[in-house]
């Protein structure tokens, strides 16, 4: 199952794909990227919301 790390800014209504992995076993990679993105944005007020979800292809 392919998974995506999605970032959404509070002022926008647009998802930004930060990273994509090909297997659920790589979810740790997405979590590490999420932690890094949050830490980098912390001084700007953390206006991003992050989520991990399956790609659209996974549902087909």
mmCIF file with all atom_site columns, C-alpha atoms in Angstrom:
data_model
loop_
_atom_site.group_PDB
_atom_site.id
_atom_site.type_symbol
_atom_site.label_atom_id
_atom_site.label_alt_id
_atom_site.label_comp_id
_atom_site.label_asym_id
_atom_site.label_entity_id
_atom_site.label_seq_id
_atom_site.pdbx_PDB_ins_code
_atom_site.Cartn_x
_atom_site.Cartn_y
_atom_site.Cartn_z
_atom_site.occupancy
_atom_site.B_iso_or_equiv
_atom_site.pdbx_formal_charge
_atom_site.auth_seq_id
_atom_site.auth_comp_id
_atom_site.auth_asym_id
_atom_site.auth_atom_id
_atom_site.pdbx_PDB_model_num
ATOM 1  C CA . UNK A 1 1  ? 0.000  0.000  0.000  1.00 0.00 ? 1  UNK A CA 1
ATOM 2  C CA . UNK A 1 2  ? 1.403  3.393  -0.971 1.00 0.00 ? 2  UNK A CA 1
ATOM 3  C CA . UNK A 1 3  ? 1.195  6.125  1.662  1.00 0.00 ? 3  UNK A CA 1
ATOM 4  C CA . UNK A 1 4  ? 1.597  9.892  1.443  1.00 0.00 ? 4  UNK A CA 1
ATOM 5  C CA . UNK A 1 5  ? 2.595  12.499 3.985  1.00 0.00 ? 5  UNK A CA 1
ATOM 6  C CA . UNK A 1 6  ? 0.269  15.437 3.357  1.00 0.00 ? 6  UNK A CA 1
ATOM 7  C CA . UNK A 1 7  ? 0.739  19.005 4.599  1.00 0.00 ? 7  UNK A CA 1
ATOM 8  C CA . UNK A 1 8  ? -2.113 21.518 4.622  1.00 0.00 ? 8  UNK A CA 1
ATOM 9  C CA . UNK A 1 9  ? -1.628 25.159 5.577  1.00 0.00 ? 9  UNK A CA 1
ATOM 10 C CA . UNK A 1 10 ? -4.386 26.656 7.742  1.00 0.00 ? 10 UNK A CA 1
ATOM 11 C CA . UNK A 1 11 ? -4.965 29.551 5.317  1.00 0.00 ? 11 UNK A CA 1
ATOM 12 C CA . UNK A 1 12 ? -5.065 27.373 2.198  1.00 0.00 ? 12 UNK A CA 1
ATOM 13 C CA . UNK A 1 13 ? -7.425 24.643 1.185  1.00 0.00 ? 13 UNK A CA 1
ATOM 14 C CA . UNK A 1 14 ? -4.782 22.780 -0.795 1.00 0.00 ? 14 UNK A CA 1
ATOM 15 C CA . UNK A 1 15 ? -2.936 19.602 0.144  1.00 0.00 ? 15 UNK A CA 1
ATOM 16 C CA . UNK A 1 16 ? 0.797  19.445 -0.492 1.00 0.00 ? 16 UNK A CA 1
ATOM 17 C CA . UNK A 1 17 ? 2.365  16.001 -0.839 1.00 0.00 ? 17 UNK A CA 1
ATOM 18 C CA . UNK A 1 18 ? 5.568  16.149 1.189  1.00 0.00 ? 18 UNK A CA 1
ATOM 19 C CA . UNK A 1 19 ? 6.710  12.574 0.660  1.00 0.00 ? 19 UNK A CA 1
ATOM 20 C CA . UNK A 1 20 ? 5.391  9.255  -0.633 1.00 0.00 ? 20 UNK A CA 1
ATOM 21 C CA . UNK A 1 21 ? 6.443  5.700  0.249  1.00 0.00 ? 21 UNK A CA 1
ATOM 22 C CA . UNK A 1 22 ? 5.627  2.412  -1.448 1.00 0.00 ? 22 UNK A CA 1
ATOM 23 C CA . UNK A 1 23 ? 5.051  0.238  1.583  1.00 0.00 ? 23 UNK A CA 1
ATOM 24 C CA . UNK A 1 24 ? 3.437  0.458  5.011  1.00 0.00 ? 24 UNK A CA 1
ATOM 25 C CA . UNK A 1 25 ? 6.686  -0.791 6.530  1.00 0.00 ? 25 UNK A CA 1
ATOM 26 C CA . UNK A 1 26 ? 8.213  2.597  5.590  1.00 0.00 ? 26 UNK A CA 1
ATOM 27 C CA . UNK A 1 27 ? 5.748  4.596  7.695  1.00 0.00 ? 27 UNK A CA 1
ATOM 28 C CA . UNK A 1 28 ? 8.617  5.436  10.067 1.00 0.00 ? 28 UNK A CA 1
ATOM 29 C CA . UNK A 1 29 ? 10.188 7.406  7.210  1.00 0.00 ? 29 UNK A CA 1
ATOM 30 C CA . UNK A 1 30 ? 7.027  9.486  6.914  1.00 0.00 ? 30 UNK A CA 1
ATOM 31 C CA . UNK A 1 31 ? 6.906  10.067 10.667 1.00 0.00 ? 31 UNK A CA 1
ATOM 32 C CA . UNK A 1 32 ? 10.513 11.260 10.698 1.00 0.00 ? 32 UNK A CA 1
ATOM 33 C CA . UNK A 1 33 ? 9.811  13.636 7.805  1.00 0.00 ? 33 UNK A CA 1
ATOM 34 C CA . UNK A 1 34 ? 6.707  14.909 9.607  1.00 0.00 ? 34 UNK A CA 1
ATOM 35 C CA . UNK A 1 35 ? 8.717  15.589 12.773 1.00 0.00 ? 35 UNK A CA 1
ATOM 36 C CA . UNK A 1 36 ? 11.358 17.454 10.757 1.00 0.00 ? 36 UNK A CA 1
ATOM 37 C CA . UNK A 1 37 ? 8.745  19.577 8.918  1.00 0.00 ? 37 UNK A CA 1
ATOM 38 C CA . UNK A 1 38 ? 7.017  20.475 12.186 1.00 0.00 ? 38 UNK A CA 1
ATOM 39 C CA . UNK A 1 39 ? 10.315 21.431 13.831 1.00 0.00 ? 39 UNK A CA 1
ATOM 40 C CA . UNK A 1 40 ? 11.286 23.625 10.856 1.00 0.00 ? 40 UNK A CA 1
ATOM 41 C CA . UNK A 1 41 ? 7.916  25.420 10.956 1.00 0.00 ? 41 UNK A CA 1
ATOM 42 C CA . UNK A 1 42 ? 7.784  25.880 14.738 1.00 0.00 ? 42 UNK A CA 1
ATOM 43 C CA . UNK A 1 43 ? 9.254  29.414 14.669 1.00 0.00 ? 43 UNK A CA 1
ATOM 44 C CA . UNK A 1 44 ? 6.601  30.463 12.119 1.00 0.00 ? 44 UNK A CA 1
ATOM 45 C CA . UNK A 1 45 ? 3.720  29.491 14.381 1.00 0.00 ? 45 UNK A CA 1
ATOM 46 C CA . UNK A 1 46 ? 3.087  25.931 13.184 1.00 0.00 ? 46 UNK A CA 1
ATOM 47 C CA . UNK A 1 47 ? 0.344  26.803 10.709 1.00 0.00 ? 47 UNK A CA 1
ATOM 48 C CA . UNK A 1 48 ? 0.651  23.461 8.921  1.00 0.00 ? 48 UNK A CA 1
ATOM 49 C CA . UNK A 1 49 ? -1.419 20.368 9.635  1.00 0.00 ? 49 UNK A CA 1
ATOM 50 C CA . UNK A 1 50 ? 0.128  17.034 8.712  1.00 0.00 ? 50 UNK A CA 1
ATOM 51 C CA . UNK A 1 51 ? -1.502 13.707 7.934  1.00 0.00 ? 51 UNK A CA 1
ATOM 52 C CA . UNK A 1 52 ? -0.522 10.313 6.569  1.00 0.00 ? 52 UNK A CA 1
ATOM 53 C CA . UNK A 1 53 ? -2.978 8.673  4.214  1.00 0.00 ? 53 UNK A CA 1
ATOM 54 C CA . UNK A 1 54 ? -3.115 6.102  1.401  1.00 0.00 ? 54 UNK A CA 1
ATOM 55 C CA . UNK A 1 55 ? -2.678 7.293  -2.165 1.00 0.00 ? 55 UNK A CA 1
ATOM 56 C CA . UNK A 1 56 ? -5.640 7.349  -4.544 1.00 0.00 ? 56 UNK A CA 1
ATOM 57 C CA . UNK A 1 57 ? -4.121 4.403  -6.433 1.00 0.00 ? 57 UNK A CA 1
ATOM 58 C CA . UNK A 1 58 ? -4.404 2.309  -3.284 1.00 0.00 ? 58 UNK A CA 1
ATOM 59 C CA . UNK A 1 59 ? -8.177 2.537  -3.434 1.00 0.00 ? 59 UNK A CA 1
ATOM 60 C CA . UNK A 1 60 ? -8.368 1.343  -7.055 1.00 0.00 ? 60 UNK A CA 1
#
